[in-house]
Structure formats: C-alpha cells, structure tokens
Amino acid sequence: MSKHFDVLVVGGGPGGYVAAIRAAQLGFNVACCESNAYADPKGEPRLGGTCLNVGCIPSKALLHTSHLFEETGHSFAEQGISVGTATIDVGKMLARKNGIVKQLTSGIKGLFKKNKVTLLNGHGSFVGRKGSADSEVWQIKVGDDLIEAKQVIVATGSKARHLPGVPVDNEIVCDNIGALDIDSVPKKLAVIGAGVIGLEMGSVWRRLGAEVTILEALPDFLSLADGDVAKEAAKVFAKQGLKIILGIEIGDVKVSQKGVSIDYTDKEGTEHKLDADRMIVSIGRIANTDGLDADKVGLKLNDRGQIEVDSHCRTNLPGVWAVGDVVAGPMLAHKAMEEGVMVAEMMAGQAGHCNFDTIPWVIYTSPEIAWVGKTEQQLKAAGISYRVGKIPFAANGRALGMGDPTGFVKMLACAETDRILGVHVIGANASELISEGVVAMEFGAASEDLARICHAHPTLSEVVHEAALACDKRPLHF
Ligand code: FAD
Ligand code: NAI
C-alpha cells in the first residue's frame, strides 16, 4: 500500500519530532516514522529518541535522586538536619525514572495528535525517487508500506560507540542504555571515557556508593571546556572521590559473569589492571544510518559516517534534509530541535535560522558546568584580544545560603568592542544561569550591557552580573 505526505520525517527523536510538529504547524501534511530501538511492552513506537528514552531525561532523573541521596548524607548535617543513615532503593529510583520517561514519550504522541502528525510504526529506508520534474516524490519503505513524500527529513540520531572486541551486554558491560538501568549499586564501577556521559553517570553511581574509576584516553581533562573550568572541575571531582585517570590506553578487557578485568597502559607506559563489577563504555557516539539505504539513492555521507549537510541542513539530494545527531556538530538535543525547526521553516519558504555560535553546553554534574561561545584557549589560538571577568560563587550570599559556594562565572569580552564572546559557569544551577549568557550573546550584547542590568538579590545570577562588571574591573562585591 502506498501513502502520500508532503513531508516524511524519519526518526522520532528531538530533531525529528520537533521538525514534524513545526512542519505540521506550517500547514504541511506530515508523517513521522519511528523504528524504535526502545519498544514499549505493547510494541508501539516510543517517540523521543535517545534523549527521552535512554539519554537526557532518564540520566537527569538519576542525577537528581543521587544528588538528594548525597545531600542527605553530607550537607544536611551541616545545616542541623539529622535523618539517620540514608538508604537507597535502586529499584524505586529506576521505577521513578521509567515513569518520567513514559510520561514524556506518551506526551509526544499527544502532541502529534494535536498537531495532526501521522505516526508510522517502522524503520524507514530509501527506495528511490519517482515522477516528473515538477511533481517528483521520494519513495520510502516503512514496514510493509511504501510512503511517498515531497520532502524527507532524516533525523535518525546516533548510537553509542563501543570498544572494539568488547561486546556490550548491558549487564556487565554497559553503554548508555544499560548504564541507566543498573539494578544495584556496584561495589566497583569502571567507566571508559571521561566525557559528558562518563562524568554524569560516574557521578550518579559514585554518589550512591560505588567506587568509580574513569579511564580517559586524552591527556587533558574536559578539553572542550574552558581551561579554568576544566581545572576547577578536576579538583572538585577528585575531592568527591571520582577517580579519573588521563592519558591511558585500553588493552585487553576480560568479561565474566562476575565482572570485568581491564588492562590499560598509563601515560608513562606502565601497565595496570583494573577489576570492576560493571563497566560503562562512554567513548562517544556515531551517526545512525543503519538500514537507511542511503547509498541506494546517493545520499552523501562524510568521512565520519554522518549525513553531509550545508549550514541549513540541506543534503546533496533535492528535498532531502538531515538534522540532529546524524549530521555534524554537537550531539545535543537542543541543537537537534533547533535544526528541526529551521528545516521546517525553510521548507515553508521562511528564513529558517540556527545560530551554531550560541548553542549552550551543560554537564549536569555537581557542581554543574555550562558554557556558551568561545573558551579562553580558543580566543588565544585565534589571536583575538579579550578581557576576563571572573567571580567566585563563594562571594555570593545566595550560594552560601544554599550551602553550595563552589565554582565561578567567567565572562570573556572582546577587548576592542566589549562584545561578549563567551560565558563559562561552574557551580550550582549553571544549567539555568547559562541562559543569560545565551540571550546576551544572541542580542550581540557587550559586557557593559549586562553590567547595567538590575539582577534580583539575593540570586546566583548576581554572580553573572558581577562577572560582567569585572570585565571592566569594577566588581562591587569581590
Ligand atoms: P535521537 O534522539 O537519537 O533519535 C533518533 C530516532 O530515530 C530514534 O528514536 C531511533 O529509533 C530512530 N531511527 C533511527 N533510524 C531510523 C529509521 N531508519 N527509521 C525510523 N526511525 C529510525 N543532550 C542534551 O542536549 N542534554 C542532555 O542532558 C543530554 N544527555 C544525554 C545523556 C545520555 C546518556 C545520552 C546518550 C545522550 C544525551 N544527550 C543530551 C544527547 C541527546 O540525547 C541527543 O543529542 C539527541 O537525542 C539527538 O536527537 P536526534 O533526534 O538527532 O536523535
Ligand atoms: P564524549 O565525546 O563526551 O566523551 C567521550 C570521551 O571518551 C572523550 O573524552 C574521549 O577522549 C574518550 N575516549 C574515546 N575513546 C576512548 C578509549 N578508547 N579509551 C578511553 N577513552 C576514550 O562522549 P560520551 O560521553 O559518550 O557522550 C556522547 C555525547 O552525548 C556527548 O558528546 C554529548 O554530545 C552527548 N551528551 C550530552 C549530555 C549533556 O548535554 N549533558 C550528557 C550526555 C551525553
């Protein structure tokens, strides 16, 4: 049976479902197909992709629970609260997390109904193109159906990269999927890769009592972040008991029913063995083009296996677009969503836009780490002269009141124009504070603009204000 749509979106993650909703809002007849690796018990496709099912949302639920658990054991007593010895019911923690996932994924189905997006259950793969020049359509096989659509948005996302020769069973050796479902606190947990997942998931299980060792190949810690932030984070994580070993090379990994034994070589070339009950492999993700039959229609991939697109997410094929993790750029849900909206608006003849220079990054550890724009090392490398305003949370009444004065806000402004070039936050609520930096940069603000804006007292945002003042060497509270 063949079905016809104006737009077919392949993949129902943040890039895909948002593109589908926006395209429907703009008057297109839209379908979205989802093959769904995370099928629910009824076998219905679950929308939300990696983000909602096995990424952003479940990880943040576990980070919250484990944070509360740690607070109970540590900072409650400092504030005169005694609750005895805290215990953790891992099963209940996971059930709560699963409940949130279910609520949100079914919420998107509701949004599809509201916006009249047709949900198709099945894996999408290109078949070909049919018709004459002005009425050409793409043919895509979804399950047993042949779908015809004038435009196609590929939003098939990414999957975890695994260590060669070390199969992931999501019991002993876990990628992100198993890491979010570990059913008891391991005594010893090995994490491969000190990137975003390694730090977030390592933090969860450390807070709950596991002895966590993270093995990282690169010699520098968090090289994506501003150097000062990375230095502060390394110091704080070490104090928390998160053991991070840099510059290693993984050798043999032996897996048994009881656990793993990992041979690795350190920076100096000395060989070591790390034994652990479980292991999380978080060494990056790869674009997902499995079974898409991209080659059948000549859809061009780059040398990293990502779909090649221009700055407006156009592929090399007419009427075929690609967004999110399957294309180059940061693998972030909000970047995928921005691209989804941009493409839908471009299809409608609007001036779709996505500012890749102001995409914020957040790492949800404690303290949280967030940034937007350039790091100090990037400015130095580009030969751009800048001024720095850096203010610690320890100088802020609200942070002290919250019992969370770790970290700082660092603002970088152009030495000539004063335009804000980067904002870097390590501290409580950095994930929320960074929005001020994003808005300021989107409006092309100078540090002086932020310095002249009244910030509520007492709030953590006063530290952003003070950092802006400090760019002009006139902080008031530091
Ligand atoms: P995906 O979310 O991967 O969705 C792609 C969908 O397409 C999937 O549902 C898949 O089943 C489907 N699909 C694939 N091939 C086909 C096909 N041929 N036919 C039909 N369907 C198909 N990002 C953040 O911004 N903040 C965070 O806090 C954050 N935390 C994360 C935590 C973890 C543990 C992980 C793993 C990732 C996290 N991310 C986070 C990254 C974020 O999840 C991704 O950037 C985002 O999900 C990408 O969206 P997407 O739509 O491009 O792809
Ligand atoms: P990552 O790219 O953040 O980190 C991977 C780390 O593994 C790197 O530091 C890399 O040097 C290291 N590595 C690679 N190969 C290795 C090896 N063989 N041995 C030891 N170390 C090795 O990737 P990660 O953590 O898997 O996350 C994937 C992506 O998911 C992130 O880049 C991010 O885009 C997204 N994500 C975003 C989150 C957020 O926004 N808060 C949370 C989690 C994931």
XYZ file of C-alpha atoms and ligand atoms in Angstrom:
575
model
C 0.000 0.000 0.000
C 1.345 3.442 -0.735
C 0.582 6.572 1.274
C 1.283 10.172 0.335
C 2.509 13.036 2.501
C 4.047 16.443 1.945
C 6.774 15.629 4.460
C 8.093 12.381 5.897
C 10.328 12.646 8.961
C 12.468 9.552 9.526
C 13.132 9.183 13.263
C 11.105 10.487 16.202
C 13.842 11.878 18.479
C 14.148 15.573 19.435
C 15.285 16.540 15.935
C 12.563 14.521 14.202
C 9.523 15.035 16.417
C 10.116 18.791 16.676
C 10.593 19.086 12.895
C 7.355 17.129 12.375
C 5.359 19.326 14.760
C 6.700 22.583 13.308
C 6.105 21.405 9.718
C 2.521 20.470 10.634
C 2.033 23.876 12.271
C 3.110 25.423 8.973
C 0.364 23.583 7.085
C 2.188 20.538 5.714
C 0.642 17.076 5.735
C 3.310 15.326 7.828
C 4.181 11.760 8.825
C 6.956 10.646 11.148
C 8.221 7.078 11.165
C 9.963 5.607 14.175
C 11.616 2.201 14.174
C 12.214 2.408 17.862
C 15.011 0.561 19.497
C 13.310 1.112 22.845
C 9.949 -0.522 22.070
C 7.373 -0.368 24.808
C 5.618 -3.519 26.035
C 2.728 -3.068 23.585
C 5.179 -2.917 20.691
C 4.160 0.631 19.848
C 6.873 3.034 18.757
C 8.079 5.248 21.545
C 8.838 8.768 20.486
C 11.553 10.970 21.954
C 14.571 9.055 20.652
C 17.768 8.775 22.646
C 17.007 11.937 24.611
C 13.759 10.874 26.223
C 14.289 7.115 26.369
C 17.958 6.498 27.100
C 19.647 9.897 27.327
C 18.965 13.375 28.666
C 15.801 12.762 30.642
C 16.481 9.435 32.404
C 20.050 10.487 33.214
C 18.848 13.732 34.787
C 16.277 11.816 36.857
C 19.039 9.572 38.244
C 21.343 12.548 38.779
C 18.628 14.237 40.833
C 17.923 11.209 43.029
C 21.592 10.502 43.627
C 22.214 14.191 44.403
C 19.483 14.161 47.048
C 20.941 10.953 48.486
C 24.376 12.549 48.757
C 22.966 15.735 50.274
C 21.204 13.654 52.922
C 24.489 12.069 53.901
C 26.596 15.205 53.765
C 25.198 18.706 53.751
C 22.027 18.005 55.771
C 24.086 17.544 58.945
C 25.927 20.860 58.328
C 22.567 22.603 58.356
C 21.428 20.918 61.556
C 19.164 18.359 59.921
C 19.540 14.793 61.092
C 17.661 11.994 59.400
C 19.716 8.980 60.423
C 21.534 6.932 57.814
C 20.098 7.322 54.336
C 19.497 4.194 52.271
C 18.772 3.902 48.584
C 16.179 1.651 46.983
C 17.653 1.384 43.477
C 14.542 -0.371 42.141
C 12.356 2.526 43.233
C 14.799 5.045 41.800
C 14.669 3.251 38.419
C 10.887 2.947 38.536
C 10.557 6.698 39.121
C 12.917 7.345 36.200
C 10.936 4.967 33.965
C 7.713 6.711 34.949
C 9.082 10.086 33.840
C 10.239 8.581 30.535
C 6.814 7.032 29.932
C 5.005 10.253 30.754
C 7.122 12.312 28.379
C 7.225 9.836 25.499
C 3.437 9.438 25.547
C 3.196 13.229 25.822
C 4.802 13.499 22.403
C 2.235 11.120 20.959
C -0.369 13.532 22.313
C 1.430 16.428 20.628
C 1.412 14.502 17.341
C -2.361 14.016 17.629
C -2.884 17.678 18.493
C -0.822 18.799 15.516
C -2.193 16.102 13.174
C 1.161 14.430 12.556
C 0.707 10.820 11.384
C 2.871 8.389 13.349
C 4.107 5.431 11.306
C 5.449 2.374 13.088
C 8.546 1.080 11.349
C 12.047 1.512 10.084
C 12.384 3.946 7.187
C 14.628 3.157 4.239
C 15.052 4.971 0.945
C 13.656 3.227 -2.144
C 14.005 5.887 -4.839
C 12.514 8.926 -6.490
C 9.550 8.906 -8.813
C 7.656 11.289 -11.085
C 8.354 14.120 -13.468
C 10.467 17.187 -12.654
C 7.725 19.323 -11.047
C 5.931 16.542 -9.202
C 8.741 14.330 -8.049
C 8.342 12.446 -4.793
C 10.651 10.379 -2.654
C 9.681 6.789 -2.001
C 10.490 5.415 1.422
C 9.707 1.954 2.708
C 8.308 1.964 6.246
C 7.469 -1.539 7.435
C 5.238 -3.027 4.724
C 4.144 0.351 3.412
C 5.595 2.414 0.619
C 5.438 6.062 1.612
C 5.647 8.854 -0.920
C 6.672 12.304 0.242
C 7.683 15.516 -1.484
C 10.249 16.242 1.204
C 12.107 13.994 3.625
C 13.818 14.951 6.875
C 16.297 12.347 8.094
C 16.603 12.505 11.899
C 17.887 9.047 12.706
C 20.175 10.158 15.542
C 23.173 8.327 16.930
C 24.183 5.217 18.804
C 26.927 4.509 21.323
C 30.407 3.739 20.065
C 31.701 0.515 21.588
C 35.238 -0.649 22.332
C 36.442 -2.913 19.522
C 36.213 -6.554 20.541
C 34.276 -5.823 23.765
C 30.602 -6.636 23.197
C 28.077 -4.635 25.209
C 25.584 -6.888 27.040
C 24.122 -4.032 29.110
C 24.543 -6.188 32.210
C 28.259 -6.231 32.964
C 29.436 -4.087 30.037
C 27.039 -1.204 29.542
C 26.647 1.621 27.087
C 24.250 4.463 27.871
C 21.263 2.113 27.692
C 22.486 -0.285 30.395
C 24.136 2.474 32.442
C 20.687 3.943 33.083
C 19.303 0.612 34.260
C 21.935 -0.811 36.615
C 19.777 -2.556 39.206
C 22.050 -2.405 42.252
C 24.922 -0.194 43.333
C 28.119 -1.828 42.057
C 30.947 -2.021 44.557
C 33.435 -1.083 41.855
C 32.482 0.622 38.615
C 34.854 1.227 35.713
C 33.955 3.939 33.212
C 35.761 4.239 29.894
C 35.821 7.842 28.672
C 35.759 10.980 30.852
C 33.371 12.827 28.523
C 29.889 14.007 29.306
C 28.271 10.592 29.852
C 31.256 9.270 31.821
C 31.151 12.217 34.217
C 27.365 12.257 34.616
C 26.877 8.501 35.028
C 30.087 8.157 37.038
C 28.707 10.825 39.391
C 25.370 9.018 39.783
C 26.917 5.725 40.882
C 29.677 7.327 42.965
C 27.077 9.298 44.941
C 25.177 6.080 45.576
C 28.298 4.430 46.984
C 30.214 2.818 44.115
C 33.974 3.153 43.876
C 34.224 4.738 40.431
C 37.338 4.842 38.250
C 37.183 6.677 34.932
C 39.811 5.826 32.323
C 40.326 8.538 29.716
C 42.494 8.291 26.585
C 43.252 12.001 26.218
C 45.983 13.552 28.361
C 43.835 16.632 29.107
C 40.670 16.646 31.164
C 37.487 18.120 29.591
C 39.382 19.660 26.724
C 36.166 21.010 25.200
C 35.564 23.266 28.190
C 37.394 26.453 29.163
C 40.738 25.586 30.764
C 39.920 27.265 34.109
C 36.616 25.407 34.299
C 38.243 22.070 33.486
C 40.882 22.688 36.166
C 38.277 23.550 38.802
C 36.130 20.552 37.813
C 39.080 18.153 38.065
C 39.841 19.474 41.544
C 36.263 19.198 42.785
C 35.624 15.745 41.266
C 38.850 14.396 42.801
C 37.737 15.732 46.202
C 34.386 13.996 45.751
C 36.203 10.710 45.223
C 35.716 10.334 41.473
C 38.977 8.805 40.310
C 39.872 9.992 36.807
C 42.988 8.621 35.120
C 44.052 10.513 32.000
C 46.207 9.538 29.021
C 45.540 5.805 29.234
C 45.331 3.184 26.527
C 42.929 0.297 26.965
C 44.408 -3.142 26.354
C 42.704 -6.498 26.936
C 39.281 -6.484 28.537
C 38.137 -9.772 30.068
C 34.465 -10.099 30.868
C 32.946 -12.785 33.082
C 29.596 -13.165 34.838
C 31.178 -11.638 37.929
C 32.654 -8.548 36.339
C 35.407 -7.138 34.171
C 39.147 -7.021 34.259
C 40.623 -4.189 32.208
C 44.279 -3.997 31.222
C 45.443 -0.479 30.489
C 48.676 1.397 29.988
C 49.174 4.750 31.701
C 50.848 7.924 30.347
C 54.275 6.665 31.336
C 53.720 3.361 29.568
C 53.290 1.356 32.781
C 50.761 -1.471 32.560
C 47.876 -1.758 35.059
C 44.838 -3.922 35.684
C 41.505 -2.559 36.858
C 38.927 -5.002 38.194
C 35.323 -3.904 38.478
C 31.830 -5.361 38.906
C 30.483 -3.384 36.000
C 31.816 -1.207 33.251
C 30.281 1.715 31.370
C 31.639 2.433 27.910
C 31.108 6.108 27.077
C 33.612 6.889 24.342
C 31.409 8.951 22.062
C 28.562 8.264 19.687
C 28.267 7.513 15.986
C 25.733 8.745 13.468
C 22.959 6.250 12.870
C 22.403 5.488 9.209
C 21.784 1.754 9.698
C 19.328 0.318 7.193
C 18.541 3.739 5.719
C 19.762 2.622 2.263
C 21.449 5.986 1.808
C 23.714 4.560 -0.899
C 20.726 3.335 -2.932
C 19.696 6.937 -3.626
C 23.175 8.509 -3.495
C 22.678 10.304 -0.158
C 26.153 11.583 0.635
C 27.833 10.777 3.949
C 31.060 12.399 5.179
C 34.176 10.508 6.259
C 32.760 10.184 9.815
C 29.638 8.433 8.532
C 27.434 11.475 9.185
C 24.998 12.717 6.555
C 26.655 15.637 4.802
C 24.638 18.858 5.023
C 25.136 22.565 4.399
C 24.570 25.192 7.114
C 20.817 24.904 6.562
C 20.725 21.103 6.849
C 20.229 20.500 3.110
C 21.712 17.224 1.900
C 23.076 16.664 -1.615
C 19.618 15.370 -2.721
C 16.744 17.715 -3.660
C 14.026 17.772 -0.993
C 16.051 15.680 1.450
C 17.197 17.303 4.700
C 19.000 15.894 7.746
C 19.100 17.165 11.341
C 20.409 16.285 14.789
C 22.991 13.713 15.817
C 23.085 12.173 12.337
C 24.796 15.323 10.997
C 27.944 17.120 12.149
C 28.010 19.423 15.181
C 27.476 18.944 18.881
C 25.322 15.933 19.721
C 22.829 17.847 21.846
C 19.059 17.589 21.973
C 18.515 21.359 21.801
C 20.786 21.613 18.733
C 18.742 18.837 17.063
C 15.490 20.656 17.883
C 16.789 23.991 16.567
C 17.771 22.332 13.306
C 14.363 20.610 13.095
C 12.546 23.941 13.391
C 14.927 25.599 10.935
C 14.318 22.924 8.284
C 10.518 23.018 8.672
C 10.578 26.800 8.277
C 12.923 26.625 5.271
C 10.560 24.125 3.618
C 7.744 26.645 4.095
C 9.796 29.326 2.369
C 10.642 31.114 5.619
C 14.104 32.280 6.680
C 14.854 29.314 8.961
C 17.791 30.033 11.210
C 20.050 28.236 13.667
C 22.900 30.118 15.348
C 25.565 27.473 15.881
C 27.712 30.034 17.761
C 25.308 30.301 20.677
C 24.457 26.686 21.390
C 24.947 26.155 25.112
C 26.644 23.115 26.624
C 25.707 21.770 30.043
C 27.233 18.948 32.056
C 24.892 18.003 34.882
C 27.467 17.027 37.474
C 27.669 18.683 40.855
C 28.743 21.418 40.512
C 27.085 21.819 37.138
C 29.216 23.008 34.247
C 27.813 25.171 31.453
C 29.149 27.378 28.738
C 28.323 29.249 25.579
C 30.626 30.802 22.996
C 34.394 30.728 22.915
C 36.774 29.425 25.543
C 39.842 31.417 26.586
C 42.099 28.927 24.777
C 40.081 29.327 21.555
C 40.387 33.127 21.714
C 44.126 32.869 22.310
C 44.529 30.474 19.382
C 42.545 32.818 17.124
C 44.634 35.815 18.230
C 41.576 37.709 19.485
C 42.299 40.111 22.344
C 39.833 39.842 25.204
C 39.089 40.885 28.767
C 38.125 38.455 31.515
C 35.642 38.900 34.347
C 35.776 36.015 36.794
C 33.799 35.922 40.052
C 33.554 33.013 42.522
C 30.217 31.843 43.950
C 31.901 31.999 47.363
C 31.359 35.791 47.198
C 27.584 35.337 46.738
C 25.120 35.327 49.627
C 22.588 33.066 47.921
C 25.230 30.411 47.108
C 26.410 30.480 50.730
C 22.836 30.241 51.976
C 22.288 27.224 49.751
C 25.449 25.663 51.154
C 26.831 25.459 47.612
C 29.557 28.100 47.084
C 31.796 26.036 44.747
C 32.881 27.394 41.371
C 32.712 30.649 39.460
C 31.348 32.559 36.492
C 33.881 33.608 33.890
C 32.955 36.054 31.158
C 35.105 36.800 28.126
C 34.545 40.063 26.269
C 36.263 41.474 23.191
C 38.969 43.927 24.266
C 38.089 46.293 21.426
C 34.281 46.164 21.181
C 33.372 44.755 24.633
C 31.057 42.270 22.881
C 30.599 39.109 24.967
C 32.474 36.246 23.313
C 31.961 33.504 25.884
C 30.364 32.761 29.250
C 31.562 29.851 31.394
C 29.920 28.720 34.596
C 30.855 26.021 37.055
C 28.594 25.998 40.065
C 25.083 25.378 41.343
C 22.347 25.886 38.736
C 24.875 26.598 35.978
C 22.390 24.910 33.607
C 19.871 27.693 34.226
C 22.340 30.565 34.623
C 23.869 29.956 31.200
C 20.658 31.113 29.504
C 21.511 34.697 30.442
C 24.775 34.336 28.539
C 22.982 32.806 25.552
C 20.394 35.592 25.405
C 23.087 38.253 25.800
C 25.183 36.771 23.021
C 22.161 36.311 20.722
C 21.458 40.033 21.088
C 25.120 40.861 20.485
C 25.405 42.309 23.998
C 28.520 43.912 25.430
C 29.614 43.068 28.975
C 28.614 46.659 29.797
C 25.022 45.851 28.760
C 24.821 43.060 31.345
C 26.625 45.211 33.896
C 23.862 47.834 33.572
C 21.013 45.348 34.043
C 19.428 45.071 37.516
C 19.695 41.499 38.838
C 17.469 40.313 41.690
C 19.064 39.965 45.110
C 19.931 37.517 46.522
C 20.293 35.258 43.478
C 23.034 33.232 41.845
C 22.552 35.392 38.758
C 24.243 38.226 40.647
C 27.490 36.347 40.017
C 26.870 36.681 36.258
C 26.265 40.394 36.837
C 29.457 40.731 38.880
C 31.426 38.857 36.180
C 30.165 41.421 33.647
C 31.253 44.247 35.961
C 34.598 42.511 36.430
C 35.229 42.637 32.661
C 35.600 46.373 33.288
C 37.491 45.812 36.554
C 34.680 47.245 38.657
C 33.039 44.374 40.550
C 31.152 45.594 43.599
C 31.178 42.508 45.789
C 34.555 40.964 45.085
P 17.884 10.535 18.521
O 17.399 11.099 19.787
O 18.938 9.509 18.568
O 16.601 9.952 17.787
C 16.671 9.264 16.589
C 15.449 8.362 16.475
O 15.409 7.830 15.168
C 15.488 7.163 17.424
O 14.273 7.112 18.138
C 15.647 5.954 16.509
O 14.959 4.802 17.000
C 15.019 6.459 15.230
N 15.521 5.834 13.995
C 16.806 5.593 13.651
N 16.866 5.087 12.386
C 15.585 5.036 11.931
C 14.994 4.655 10.701
N 15.744 4.270 9.675
N 13.641 4.677 10.600
C 12.867 5.101 11.636
N 13.384 5.516 12.818
C 14.725 5.497 12.958
N 21.702 16.145 25.038
C 21.376 17.301 25.666
O 21.167 18.310 24.999
N 21.275 17.358 27.034
C 21.487 16.283 27.812
O 21.379 16.370 29.036
C 21.835 15.064 27.188
N 22.044 13.957 27.927
C 22.355 12.778 27.300
C 22.592 11.667 28.098
C 22.914 10.461 27.502
C 23.170 9.264 28.367
C 22.971 10.364 26.073
C 23.281 9.068 25.407
C 22.736 11.478 25.286
C 22.437 12.694 25.887
N 22.213 13.848 25.139
C 21.920 15.033 25.769
C 22.281 13.833 23.675
C 20.866 13.771 23.058
O 20.201 12.639 23.555
C 20.963 13.703 21.549
O 21.739 14.780 21.073
C 19.572 13.804 20.919
O 18.753 12.744 21.354
C 19.684 13.767 19.396
O 18.425 13.830 18.841
P 18.116 13.204 17.397
O 16.674 13.446 17.144
O 19.095 13.707 16.430
O 18.420 11.649 17.539
P 32.140 12.377 24.696
O 32.596 12.675 23.339
O 31.566 13.446 25.519
O 33.324 11.750 25.538
C 33.989 10.578 25.147
C 35.305 10.529 25.858
O 35.850 9.238 25.672
C 36.310 11.526 25.316
O 36.882 12.250 26.375
C 37.317 10.658 24.579
O 38.615 11.186 24.591
C 37.232 9.377 25.382
N 37.641 8.186 24.644
C 37.415 7.878 23.345
N 37.928 6.663 23.046
C 38.475 6.196 24.194
C 39.150 4.995 24.527
N 39.339 4.028 23.628
N 39.599 4.839 25.788
C 39.405 5.808 26.718
N 38.777 6.975 26.457
C 38.302 7.160 25.214
O 31.118 11.156 24.517
P 30.087 10.486 25.523
O 30.417 10.820 26.926
O 29.992 9.084 25.088
O 28.752 11.229 25.152
C 28.330 11.288 23.798
C 27.662 12.560 23.520
O 26.355 12.581 24.074
C 28.327 13.798 24.107
O 29.401 14.247 23.346
C 27.217 14.781 24.106
O 27.124 15.341 22.837
C 26.018 13.907 24.396
N 25.664 14.021 25.807
C 25.287 15.235 26.287
C 24.991 15.405 27.606
C 24.644 16.755 28.103
O 24.378 17.620 27.279
N 24.632 16.988 29.397
C 25.031 14.293 28.554
C 25.498 13.066 27.950
C 25.763 12.958 26.624
